[in-house]
Amino acid sequence: MVEQALKLKQAETLPDAGGHFGVFGGRFVSETLMPALEELDEAWRFYLKDPDFLAELDRDLAHFVGRPSPLYLAENLTRQVGGARIVLKREDLNHTGAHKVNNTVGQGLLARAMGKRRVIAETGAGQHGVASATIAARLGMECVVYMGAEDVRRQSINVYRMKLLGAKVVAVESGSRTLKDALNEAMRDWVTNVDDTFYILGTVAGPHPYPAMVRDFNAVVGREARAQMLTEYGRLPDALVACVGGGSNAIGLFHPFIEDTDVAMYGVEAAGRGLSGLEHAASLCAGRVGVLHGSRTYLLDDDSGQIRHTHSVSAGLDYPGVGPEHAWLKDSGRARYVGISDAEAMKAFHALTRNEGIMPALESAHAIAYGLKLAAELPKDQIVLVNLSGRGDKDINTVAEVEGIEF
Amino acid sequence: MNRIDRRFAELKRAGRVALVPYVTAGHPQPQSTVAVLHSAVGAGADLVELGMPFSDVMADGPVIQNAHERALAQGTGLQQVLDMVREFRRQDADTPVILMGYANPIERRGAARFAAEAAEAGVDGLLIVDCPADEADELKEQLQAQGIHQIFLVAPTTTERRLDHAARLAGGFVYYVSIKGVTGAASLDVDALAPMIEKVRGHIDLPVAVGFGIREPAQAAAVAAVADAVVIGSALVDRLDRCDSTEEAVAVTRDFLAPVRDAMDNSVPIQAEQTVRTT
Ligand SMILES: Cc1ncc(COP(=O)(O)O)c(C=O)c1O
């Protein structure tokens, strides 16, 4: 118990200077990228303590993003489930429709403070691309978004949104033509153009300092939720639930609660067509430790160490790795990771839409699905707090396609 | 003695600069790789670098990325790469072989097992592109136990502190990346090279190889005037990509490397104003 408390105390100070969360994380990148990462690390450490920078960030989060996002008690679903109360953290109400903007506003301001004129980003579902294009438009910066060709097809509406915002969208044709390949391509751009270019990475994966920096920019979710729980419910929740792609919305919610050991944490991965096969994207539930995209973490690969193609109905969870801090939280036992299938997520999508009038992103629908399961097992006096990381407008075409509806 | 050390000692005595071609194992066809390596040595290569195919080659440009994808599609994994080295060794006991690749396939095999198998196959050096000195301690131990050198990349931007760190772990030679960017980018600035190489030599007491962005004989010759080894990758891989047979790949390798060797051996050290630019 004491040891556990010590370990969790340590969590507050993780990662170490090299970006390690225990054995995870680090900086597994080519030497050519190192100076860029060191420059970024230094800038981030500096501005994280700079009162002017933080004041501007707060102002933008309030007036541009629309924070704080409310907590919402899902009374209808709570009644139907008949167990613990289900409370949603409404990141779907943010400007651009997801938690991703918390991070892009932060990194955008950092890019400007560092004197960079051009920003680049990778995107899967397109949410992070849209959020990056949005902050670039607002700050008057050139923006290039790398997106797997397969995702360009799946998320055509977001591609058009990015173009309207003035971003150039580059369809990446290599590898599996999805998020992981877009990330490779963005890294290549960054090494080549590092003098004037800032790489806005969209999740808590990648080489240090990204996992820590993106966490810090998204931790506003957990800080707000914790304070809102105390004022509105007079107590902390009994469990937190969030979906995990790379893990940014989950870590954003979890991090401020890490030392609250009575609060259980559940990260929900995409179990796709089932964890027993190969068509899923659940690196923590079904993967093993390796090195991908600059950090040591859990990932999905074959026996010769090649990164596998993954599957999820939601493009934002369709990623073969996961942020190293989640790997650490898993191994330390502080958080638990579970899988939700495509079918379960689709069911939850409809359940929330029809019963509460809230259409969730398919990523978030995974968290909703597990939240409903968990609430059903818990007594009525408990509270399950689910991160509703984004709204579902972007997914309408996918939902229609899955259900065989043609417009 | 490791073959790399022996080879650089010989070259030094002969006053020659090493030519080091890079090819991706299994590209353009798995059956052509060993023949291509022999052809390279026949055309004057002193060391050979063999790429271990990986699905996510973050530090490589489109040419080498494509080579990795084609090699993987034809089933070339770590096991096949080691088999190729073993086969190469049957006819060539002297030319050092350096494997170049990414961390995850080695992580999956386990560092100790990989090091033992690589040594047994006849590997002399290992360059893991995404494993900088900061993360290399564990692997280093396993490689050292098997007499394999760990080769590190250094860049124009590598700080003195990082050079010193690499110096503590590096063996064989150090690989100076001559451009900012991925492999195959065309922007080698030969003028800037000499002072940078001097800086590297000030920290690391090993031969310095220069690579990334060298694609023609004149450039190779210019680089040879200041470095201990010239690495040519993308330009060769690009030509191999168009080969449909082993015979063709062997001929293309020879025809491309022989003039490079020739230019390196017969050039007078260049003057500062004779800058060579890529097209
Ligand atoms: C709404 C939403 N939730 C979750 C994710 C998954 O990312 P992460 O795990 O970093 O929160 C995405 C990614 O695109 C998203 O758009």
XYZ file of C-alpha atoms and ligand atoms in Angstrom:
702
model
C 0.000 0.000 0.000
C 2.781 2.383 0.965
C 4.710 1.257 -2.055
C 1.685 1.868 -4.259
C 1.268 5.368 -2.824
C 4.918 6.106 -3.423
C 4.657 4.877 -6.958
C 1.662 7.088 -7.606
C 3.382 10.055 -6.056
C 6.127 9.336 -8.539
C 3.561 9.421 -11.346
C 3.221 13.130 -10.789
C 6.864 13.610 -11.648
C 6.965 11.253 -14.609
C 8.408 11.188 -17.156
C 12.104 11.528 -16.328
C 14.304 13.939 -18.263
C 14.662 11.457 -21.127
C 10.903 10.987 -21.363
C 10.722 7.609 -19.619
C 7.697 6.345 -17.743
C 9.424 3.432 -16.065
C 10.642 1.268 -18.937
C 8.278 2.951 -21.396
C 8.555 6.078 -23.506
C 11.913 7.597 -24.295
C 13.162 8.945 -27.587
C 13.596 6.241 -30.196
C 14.198 8.456 -33.180
C 16.881 9.058 -35.731
C 19.673 11.363 -34.629
C 18.459 13.843 -37.235
C 15.308 14.433 -35.159
C 17.019 14.774 -31.789
C 17.832 18.482 -31.923
C 14.250 19.296 -32.891
C 12.970 17.294 -29.936
C 15.433 18.935 -27.584
C 14.465 22.398 -28.793
C 10.799 21.547 -28.310
C 11.405 20.045 -24.884
C 13.185 23.154 -23.736
C 10.501 25.495 -25.075
C 7.686 23.460 -23.561
C 9.348 23.390 -20.138
C 9.886 27.115 -20.312
C 6.425 28.185 -21.461
C 4.673 25.759 -19.137
C 5.837 28.039 -16.337
C 5.513 31.329 -18.183
C 2.584 33.310 -16.710
C 1.910 35.257 -19.918
C 1.807 32.114 -22.012
C -0.491 30.389 -19.539
C -2.789 33.400 -19.334
C -3.149 33.458 -23.099
C -3.753 29.713 -23.171
C -6.490 30.091 -20.542
C -8.052 32.925 -22.486
C -8.123 30.876 -25.677
C -9.473 27.820 -23.900
C -12.303 29.965 -22.503
C -13.189 32.160 -25.466
C -12.038 30.197 -28.506
C -12.643 26.620 -27.364
C -15.565 27.354 -25.041
C -14.242 25.869 -21.820
C -15.096 24.762 -19.235
C -17.085 21.953 -20.796
C -19.973 20.878 -18.592
C -20.660 17.633 -16.789
C -23.935 16.103 -17.855
C -25.908 13.545 -15.878
C -27.302 11.013 -18.354
C -30.502 10.367 -16.438
C -32.306 8.325 -19.053
C -29.459 5.925 -19.568
C -28.849 5.742 -15.819
C -32.473 4.747 -15.311
C -32.352 2.132 -18.056
C -29.158 0.599 -16.775
C -30.372 0.609 -13.196
C -26.937 0.874 -11.608
C -24.441 3.622 -10.936
C -25.166 7.135 -12.144
C -23.597 7.933 -15.511
C -22.058 11.375 -15.833
C -20.540 12.619 -19.091
C -17.701 15.084 -19.483
C -18.837 17.026 -22.524
C -15.708 17.461 -24.630
C -18.019 17.092 -27.632
C -19.184 20.651 -26.985
C -15.741 22.130 -27.603
C -15.110 24.223 -30.677
C -14.345 21.805 -33.547
C -16.135 19.038 -31.705
C -13.595 17.099 -29.674
C -10.928 17.223 -26.972
C -8.270 17.452 -29.673
C -8.518 21.236 -29.759
C -7.225 21.546 -26.165
C -3.925 20.263 -27.426
C -3.781 22.096 -30.746
C -4.481 25.462 -29.129
C -1.637 24.795 -26.691
C 0.812 23.595 -29.331
C -0.249 26.356 -31.729
C 0.565 29.029 -29.170
C 3.831 27.245 -28.433
C 4.676 27.196 -32.155
C 4.106 30.914 -32.361
C 6.143 31.572 -29.219
C 8.997 29.567 -30.778
C 8.835 31.689 -33.920
C 7.704 28.913 -36.285
C 5.605 29.967 -39.254
C 4.488 26.615 -40.523
C 2.654 23.848 -38.668
C 2.163 20.256 -39.737
C -0.015 17.528 -38.269
C -0.991 13.901 -38.786
C -4.594 12.873 -38.538
C -6.672 9.713 -38.493
C -10.328 10.589 -38.073
C -9.571 14.099 -39.201
C -10.485 15.631 -35.821
C -6.904 16.476 -34.964
C -6.320 17.716 -38.498
C -9.341 19.992 -38.271
C -8.281 21.237 -34.849
C -4.773 21.931 -36.180
C -6.071 23.700 -39.277
C -8.337 25.729 -37.022
C -5.588 27.059 -34.796
C -3.381 27.655 -37.849
C -6.125 29.773 -39.404
C -6.534 31.716 -36.205
C -2.770 32.305 -35.823
C -2.190 32.981 -39.511
C 0.157 30.047 -40.048
C 0.676 27.775 -43.012
C -0.713 24.304 -42.248
C -0.088 20.927 -43.860
C -2.003 17.873 -42.656
C -0.882 14.324 -43.437
C -3.679 11.799 -43.638
C -3.663 8.166 -44.734
C -5.276 7.762 -48.143
C -7.701 5.249 -46.646
C -8.771 7.777 -44.004
C -9.112 10.528 -46.624
C -11.733 8.324 -48.186
C -13.440 7.444 -44.877
C -13.494 10.996 -43.539
C -14.207 13.106 -46.603
C -16.191 15.724 -44.691
C -13.272 16.493 -42.387
C -10.944 16.690 -45.387
C -13.185 19.369 -46.847
C -13.326 21.187 -43.496
C -9.533 21.313 -43.361
C -9.383 22.689 -46.882
C -11.945 25.360 -46.058
C -9.735 26.372 -43.141
C -6.845 26.875 -45.540
C -4.856 23.728 -44.787
C -3.232 21.551 -47.399
C -4.187 17.905 -46.949
C -1.643 15.360 -48.164
C -2.982 11.845 -48.754
C -0.362 9.316 -47.620
C -0.213 6.258 -49.867
C 2.425 4.233 -48.054
C 2.016 1.254 -45.716
C -1.508 0.646 -44.479
C -2.524 4.147 -45.650
C -3.880 5.045 -42.218
C -2.880 7.017 -39.134
C 0.462 5.332 -38.455
C 1.644 6.082 -41.971
C 0.470 9.684 -41.721
C 2.553 10.013 -38.559
C 5.643 8.621 -40.331
C 5.145 11.133 -43.130
C 4.689 14.075 -40.762
C 7.923 13.116 -38.985
C 9.720 13.049 -42.339
C 8.453 16.515 -43.144
C 9.547 17.726 -39.716
C 13.144 16.470 -39.988
C 13.440 18.072 -43.381
C 11.902 21.450 -42.493
C 12.637 21.760 -38.813
C 13.935 25.324 -39.015
C 10.557 26.927 -39.665
C 8.179 24.058 -38.936
C 6.392 22.955 -35.774
C 4.930 19.455 -35.670
C 1.616 19.412 -33.799
C 1.363 15.744 -32.813
C -2.207 14.808 -31.979
C -1.965 12.314 -29.167
C 0.161 11.220 -26.214
C 2.297 8.915 -28.377
C 5.554 9.645 -30.179
C 8.959 10.577 -28.802
C 9.475 12.708 -25.709
C 8.328 15.423 -25.063
C 5.088 14.724 -26.950
C 3.534 12.215 -24.521
C 4.107 14.550 -21.589
C 3.327 17.762 -23.435
C 0.093 16.572 -25.031
C -0.946 15.169 -21.639
C -0.334 18.529 -19.997
C -2.415 20.344 -22.600
C -5.272 17.846 -22.232
C -5.117 17.588 -18.446
C -7.489 20.555 -18.355
C -10.208 17.943 -18.933
C -9.412 16.065 -15.732
C -8.742 19.183 -13.662
C -12.101 20.645 -14.613
C -13.935 17.364 -14.141
C -12.422 16.837 -10.709
C -13.420 20.327 -9.542
C -16.885 20.030 -11.114
C -17.494 16.695 -9.398
C -16.627 18.225 -6.057
C -18.872 21.281 -6.513
C -21.776 19.617 -8.285
C -21.840 16.205 -6.606
C -19.848 16.910 -3.467
C -17.573 13.945 -4.149
C -15.245 12.336 -6.620
C -16.534 9.740 -9.090
C -15.996 6.053 -8.385
C -14.728 5.292 -11.836
C -13.418 7.106 -14.886
C -13.960 5.736 -18.376
C -12.348 7.007 -21.574
C -11.580 5.595 -24.992
C -7.948 5.033 -25.941
C -6.549 5.472 -29.423
C -3.189 7.043 -28.790
C -4.593 7.931 -25.409
C -4.814 11.721 -25.172
C -8.399 12.158 -24.019
C -7.972 9.322 -21.540
C -4.742 10.605 -20.051
C -6.204 14.107 -19.971
C -9.035 12.842 -17.815
C -7.002 10.355 -15.749
C -3.940 12.331 -14.907
C -5.344 14.742 -12.300
C -6.977 11.741 -10.556
C -3.918 9.502 -10.368
C -3.371 10.046 -6.673
C -7.074 9.631 -5.888
C -6.676 5.904 -5.401
C -10.381 5.363 -4.709
C -11.180 6.423 -8.238
C -10.903 3.467 -10.616
C -9.720 4.135 -14.175
C -10.766 2.276 -17.295
C -9.249 2.855 -20.707
C -11.348 1.455 -23.522
C -9.624 0.190 -26.634
C -11.111 -0.747 -29.977
C -11.761 -4.490 -30.014
C -12.946 -4.187 -33.615
C -14.221 -7.575 -34.787
C -12.895 -9.295 -31.654
C -9.711 -9.455 -29.574
C -9.061 -13.099 -30.410
C -8.452 -12.308 -34.084
C -6.291 -9.733 -35.805
C -8.975 -7.205 -36.675
C -8.774 -4.854 -33.747
C -6.638 -1.976 -32.488
C -6.230 -2.930 -28.828
C -2.516 -2.628 -28.183
C -2.782 -2.634 -24.371
C -5.292 -5.505 -24.195
C -3.741 -7.703 -26.855
C -0.322 -6.324 -27.767
C 3.202 -6.588 -26.449
C 6.032 -4.233 -25.643
C 8.061 -2.888 -28.540
C 9.222 0.323 -30.158
C 7.023 2.402 -32.431
C 6.992 6.057 -33.450
C 9.715 7.062 -31.082
C 8.738 5.377 -27.852
C 8.785 2.017 -26.127
C 5.227 0.982 -25.491
C 2.618 -1.712 -26.106
C 1.957 -2.250 -29.783
C 0.538 -4.663 -32.299
C 3.076 -6.440 -34.465
C 3.686 -9.802 -36.062
C 6.261 -12.356 -34.964
C 9.014 -10.724 -36.997
C 8.337 -7.338 -35.424
C 6.530 -5.703 -38.336
C 3.779 -3.339 -37.266
C 0.398 -4.837 -38.064
C -2.539 -3.372 -39.878
C -5.282 -2.682 -37.391
C -9.025 -2.382 -37.611
C -11.665 -0.323 -35.915
C -14.929 1.139 -37.109
C -13.637 4.399 -35.652
C -10.679 5.901 -37.497
C -9.474 7.727 -34.371
C -8.859 4.465 -32.482
C -7.380 2.638 -35.467
C -3.749 2.833 -34.345
C -1.297 -0.005 -33.567
C 0.476 1.732 -30.672
C -0.488 3.650 -27.564
C 0.987 6.419 -25.439
C 3.769 5.202 -23.095
C 2.133 6.614 -19.987
C -0.802 4.265 -20.527
C 1.662 1.391 -20.814
C 3.030 2.489 -17.457
C -0.424 2.868 -15.898
C -1.322 -0.611 -17.107
C 1.778 -2.300 -15.735
C 1.581 -0.414 -12.439
C -2.011 -1.560 -12.084
C -3.354 1.945 -11.562
C -5.535 1.821 -14.667
C -7.294 -1.077 -16.350
C -7.713 -1.468 -20.082
C -10.634 -3.185 -21.740
C -11.917 -3.731 -25.268
C -15.213 -2.754 -26.887
C -16.125 -4.197 -30.276
C -17.354 -2.340 -33.348
C -20.837 -3.733 -32.780
C -20.951 -2.714 -29.115
C -19.761 0.777 -29.998
C -22.405 1.124 -32.692
C -25.071 0.062 -30.218
C -23.855 2.639 -27.711
C -23.806 5.289 -30.437
C -27.511 4.735 -30.987
C -28.290 4.417 -27.294
C -26.819 7.795 -26.444
C -28.312 9.441 -29.519
C -31.835 8.162 -28.952
C -32.004 8.355 -25.171
C -30.097 11.517 -24.404
C -30.163 13.444 -27.672
C -26.379 13.411 -27.846
C -24.666 11.917 -30.869
C -21.188 10.729 -29.827
C -18.139 10.286 -32.012
C -17.600 6.586 -32.730
C -14.386 6.781 -30.688
C -16.313 8.100 -27.687
C -19.066 5.538 -28.280
C -16.528 2.906 -27.183
C -16.227 4.660 -23.827
C -20.004 5.016 -23.557
C -20.447 1.297 -24.242
C -18.073 0.314 -21.468
C -19.502 2.968 -19.152
C -22.941 1.418 -19.548
C -21.601 -2.077 -18.811
C -19.719 -0.878 -15.772
C -22.602 1.189 -14.383
C -24.855 -1.847 -14.617
C -22.543 -3.764 -12.288
C -22.212 -1.009 -9.710
C -24.647 0.065 -6.969
C -26.881 3.093 -7.453
C -24.962 5.309 -5.072
C -21.856 5.191 -7.233
C -20.905 7.465 -10.093
C -19.235 6.534 -13.368
C -17.688 9.493 -15.175
C -17.332 8.912 -18.911
C -15.291 11.168 -21.143
C -17.422 12.060 -24.137
C -14.353 12.969 -26.150
C -16.116 14.157 -29.291
C -19.335 14.529 -31.237
C -20.541 12.241 -33.966
C -21.275 14.571 -36.875
C -18.095 13.455 -38.637
C -19.167 9.805 -38.404
C -22.595 9.968 -39.971
C -21.345 8.591 -43.276
C -19.588 5.712 -41.526
C -22.663 4.854 -39.487
C -24.810 4.917 -42.612
C -22.292 2.749 -44.471
C -22.095 0.171 -41.666
C -25.868 -0.024 -41.614
C -26.186 -0.195 -45.372
C -28.047 3.077 -45.777
C -27.597 5.086 -48.958
C -28.400 8.770 -49.243
C 39.469 -8.457 -34.518
C 36.212 -7.193 -35.971
C 36.247 -7.102 -39.791
C 35.292 -3.412 -39.774
C 38.368 -2.433 -37.761
C 40.589 -4.605 -39.912
C 39.173 -3.134 -43.107
C 39.606 0.473 -42.021
C 43.169 -0.271 -40.919
C 43.931 -1.723 -44.372
C 42.343 1.254 -46.106
C 44.336 3.645 -44.023
C 47.564 1.911 -44.944
C 46.601 2.006 -48.622
C 45.506 5.649 -48.409
C 42.056 4.781 -49.679
C 38.609 5.970 -48.753
C 35.966 3.290 -48.215
C 33.037 2.907 -50.567
C 29.994 1.624 -48.678
C 26.890 0.808 -50.715
C 23.554 0.308 -49.006
C 20.902 -2.040 -50.318
C 17.667 -3.181 -48.720
C 17.636 -6.937 -48.137
C 15.036 -8.620 -50.306
C 14.826 -5.760 -52.778
C 14.133 -5.860 -55.665
C 13.836 -9.649 -55.211
C 14.955 -11.768 -52.253
C 16.978 -14.057 -54.511
C 19.005 -11.171 -55.937
C 20.352 -9.685 -52.693
C 23.409 -11.877 -52.134
C 24.425 -11.595 -55.789
C 24.052 -7.814 -55.594
C 26.337 -7.722 -52.546
C 29.005 -9.743 -54.345
C 28.659 -7.511 -57.380
C 29.114 -4.443 -55.188
C 32.300 -5.861 -53.709
C 33.515 -6.723 -57.214
C 32.940 -3.110 -58.264
C 35.029 -1.795 -55.399
C 32.856 -1.710 -52.291
C 34.919 -2.066 -49.103
C 32.064 -2.595 -46.683
C 28.404 -3.364 -47.377
C 25.329 -2.129 -45.570
C 22.258 -4.299 -45.652
C 18.874 -2.823 -44.742
C 16.569 -4.945 -42.590
C 13.042 -4.380 -43.909
C 10.603 -2.687 -41.567
C 7.009 -1.602 -41.972
C 7.477 1.925 -40.595
C 10.728 3.443 -41.821
C 10.248 6.868 -40.293
C 13.717 8.211 -41.100
C 13.787 7.106 -44.720
C 12.588 8.854 -47.849
C 10.271 7.449 -50.534
C 12.916 5.423 -52.413
C 14.055 3.343 -49.451
C 10.574 3.220 -48.006
C 9.362 1.663 -51.246
C 12.242 -0.817 -51.165
C 11.263 -1.896 -47.654
C 7.644 -2.328 -48.658
C 8.569 -4.415 -51.684
C 10.951 -6.555 -49.625
C 8.333 -7.158 -46.936
C 5.705 -8.023 -49.525
C 8.099 -10.748 -50.730
C 8.549 -12.110 -47.222
C 11.924 -10.725 -46.210
C 12.019 -10.514 -42.419
C 14.867 -10.611 -39.927
C 15.339 -14.362 -40.325
C 15.713 -14.056 -44.095
C 18.167 -11.168 -43.697
C 20.396 -13.263 -41.450
C 20.181 -16.142 -43.913
C 21.359 -13.797 -46.675
C 24.361 -12.732 -44.630
C 25.201 -16.365 -43.973
C 25.036 -17.122 -47.676
C 27.162 -14.073 -48.526
C 29.811 -15.251 -46.063
C 30.255 -18.560 -47.882
C 32.009 -16.708 -50.680
C 33.291 -13.641 -48.900
C 34.998 -14.000 -45.554
C 36.480 -10.519 -45.421
C 34.051 -7.784 -46.443
C 32.417 -6.289 -43.363
C 28.616 -6.480 -43.283
C 26.649 -3.848 -41.422
C 22.974 -4.372 -40.792
C 20.872 -1.242 -40.754
C 17.308 -1.113 -39.552
C 14.797 -0.184 -36.911
C 14.431 -1.200 -33.294
C 11.183 -3.159 -33.174
C 12.124 -6.290 -35.147
C 15.192 -6.642 -32.917
C 13.150 -5.973 -29.798
C 10.771 -8.731 -30.887
C 13.583 -11.233 -31.384
C 15.255 -10.191 -28.155
C 18.565 -8.335 -28.116
C 20.609 -11.261 -26.786
C 19.260 -13.778 -29.257
C 19.587 -11.344 -32.135
C 23.190 -10.513 -31.278
C 24.156 -14.179 -31.053
C 22.464 -15.092 -34.323
C 23.859 -12.064 -36.145
C 27.388 -12.843 -34.997
C 27.008 -16.451 -36.040
C 25.759 -15.371 -39.485
C 28.777 -13.126 -39.967
C 27.489 -9.651 -39.159
C 30.086 -7.091 -38.042
C 28.135 -3.953 -37.264
C 24.627 -2.836 -36.465
C 23.038 0.530 -37.046
C 19.597 0.975 -35.524
C 18.257 4.159 -37.019
C 15.736 4.815 -34.265
C 17.994 3.901 -31.382
C 20.181 6.892 -30.539
C 22.917 6.620 -27.937
C 20.431 7.670 -25.219
C 18.515 4.404 -25.573
C 21.322 2.096 -26.610
C 22.908 0.855 -23.388
C 21.083 -2.448 -23.162
C 21.610 -3.415 -26.787
C 25.219 -2.334 -26.573
C 25.959 -4.928 -23.915
C 24.532 -7.766 -25.971
C 26.353 -6.692 -29.113
C 29.628 -6.247 -27.317
C 29.387 -9.750 -25.923
C 29.239 -10.999 -29.527
C 31.920 -8.717 -30.939
C 29.504 -6.687 -33.052
C 30.061 -2.949 -33.319
C 27.209 -0.578 -32.766
C 27.281 2.185 -35.366
C 25.716 5.538 -34.578
C 24.422 8.340 -36.716
C 25.538 11.876 -36.039
C 24.000 14.899 -37.709
C 25.047 18.474 -38.444
C 22.940 19.453 -35.457
C 24.255 16.889 -32.978
C 25.396 18.700 -29.857
C 28.826 18.180 -28.352
C 27.276 16.505 -25.336
C 25.559 13.987 -27.593
C 28.725 13.411 -29.607
C 30.509 12.493 -26.397
C 27.706 10.153 -25.417
C 27.869 8.409 -28.803
C 31.649 8.222 -28.491
C 31.308 6.091 -25.364
C 29.133 3.503 -27.102
C 30.195 3.612 -30.740
C 32.454 1.121 -32.470
C 33.668 0.522 -36.020
C 32.962 3.910 -37.526
C 30.598 6.776 -37.058
C 28.035 7.613 -39.699
C 27.724 11.301 -40.400
C 24.378 12.196 -41.949
C 25.268 14.895 -44.396
C 21.902 16.530 -44.809
C 18.938 17.616 -42.778
C 16.139 15.303 -43.668
C 15.378 11.772 -44.695
C 17.407 9.462 -46.903
C 17.320 10.327 -50.578
C 16.754 14.051 -50.142
C 18.877 15.981 -52.614
C 20.708 18.724 -50.831
C 24.248 17.721 -49.976
C 26.449 20.702 -49.244
C 30.023 19.485 -49.627
C 31.460 22.820 -48.535
C 29.904 22.607 -45.132
C 31.185 19.068 -44.704
C 34.853 19.560 -43.848
C 34.392 21.658 -40.701
C 31.584 19.382 -39.491
C 33.703 16.280 -39.928
C 36.494 17.987 -38.028
C 34.040 18.670 -35.217
C 33.026 14.999 -35.137
C 36.649 13.852 -35.138
C 37.283 16.121 -32.181
C 34.892 14.004 -30.123
C 34.903 10.521 -31.605
C 38.080 8.653 -32.379
C 36.691 6.477 -35.173
C 36.635 6.634 -38.967
C 33.894 8.955 -40.243
C 31.542 7.784 -42.974
C 29.339 10.264 -44.783
C 25.959 9.346 -46.222
C 22.439 10.565 -47.119
C 22.275 12.574 -50.323
C 25.280 11.252 -52.287
C 24.154 10.134 -55.705
C 26.862 10.529 -58.338
C 30.593 9.936 -58.855
C 31.636 13.593 -58.641
C 29.910 14.008 -55.297
C 31.393 10.797 -53.970
C 34.819 12.035 -54.978
C 34.262 15.379 -53.274
C 33.142 13.678 -50.088
C 36.051 11.230 -50.279
C 38.394 14.180 -50.039
C 37.248 14.865 -46.482
C 35.759 11.623 -45.110
C 36.978 8.077 -44.417
C 34.022 6.408 -46.076
C 31.330 7.303 -48.582
C 27.914 5.680 -48.190
C 25.622 5.458 -51.195
C 22.067 4.283 -50.622
C 19.030 5.774 -52.321
C 20.745 6.329 -55.679
C 21.596 2.628 -55.914
C 18.297 1.422 -54.475
C 16.448 3.586 -56.993
C 18.285 1.892 -59.875
C 17.740 -1.567 -58.411
C 14.036 -0.881 -58.165
C 13.763 -1.081 -61.941
C 15.498 -4.476 -62.201
C 13.406 -7.535 -62.979
C 16.078 -10.194 -62.644
C 19.154 -11.021 -60.601
C 21.362 -10.645 -63.686
C 20.020 -7.168 -64.283
C 20.445 -6.193 -60.610
C 24.015 -7.468 -60.608
C 24.852 -5.499 -63.772
C 23.167 -2.320 -62.545
C 25.063 -2.487 -59.267
C 28.377 -2.951 -61.020
C 27.732 -0.282 -63.649
C 26.667 2.241 -61.035
C 29.381 1.627 -58.443
C 32.448 1.154 -60.674
C 32.526 4.797 -61.868
C 31.966 5.954 -58.287
C 34.951 3.923 -57.151
C 36.943 5.285 -60.021
C 36.076 8.893 -59.248
C 36.915 8.416 -55.569
C 40.306 6.907 -56.348
C 41.357 9.331 -59.050
C 40.156 12.682 -57.837
C 42.483 15.386 -56.651
C 41.272 16.844 -53.380
C 38.762 19.509 -54.338
C 39.147 23.209 -53.771
C 36.646 25.011 -51.644
C 35.099 26.851 -54.597
C 34.470 23.664 -56.566
C 31.193 23.067 -54.850
C 29.275 20.102 -56.127
C 25.544 20.474 -56.317
C 22.932 17.854 -56.840
C 20.526 18.105 -59.693
C -13.462 12.179 -30.628
C -12.183 11.433 -30.502
N -11.973 10.693 -29.401
C -10.852 9.975 -29.246
C -9.870 9.937 -30.215
C -8.677 9.077 -29.976
O -7.522 9.781 -29.655
P -6.941 9.782 -28.186
O -6.843 8.376 -27.732
O -5.631 10.443 -28.338
O -7.858 10.550 -27.324
C -10.036 10.697 -31.383
C -9.011 10.696 -32.429
O -9.157 11.140 -33.521
C -11.217 11.456 -31.526
O -11.449 12.186 -32.625
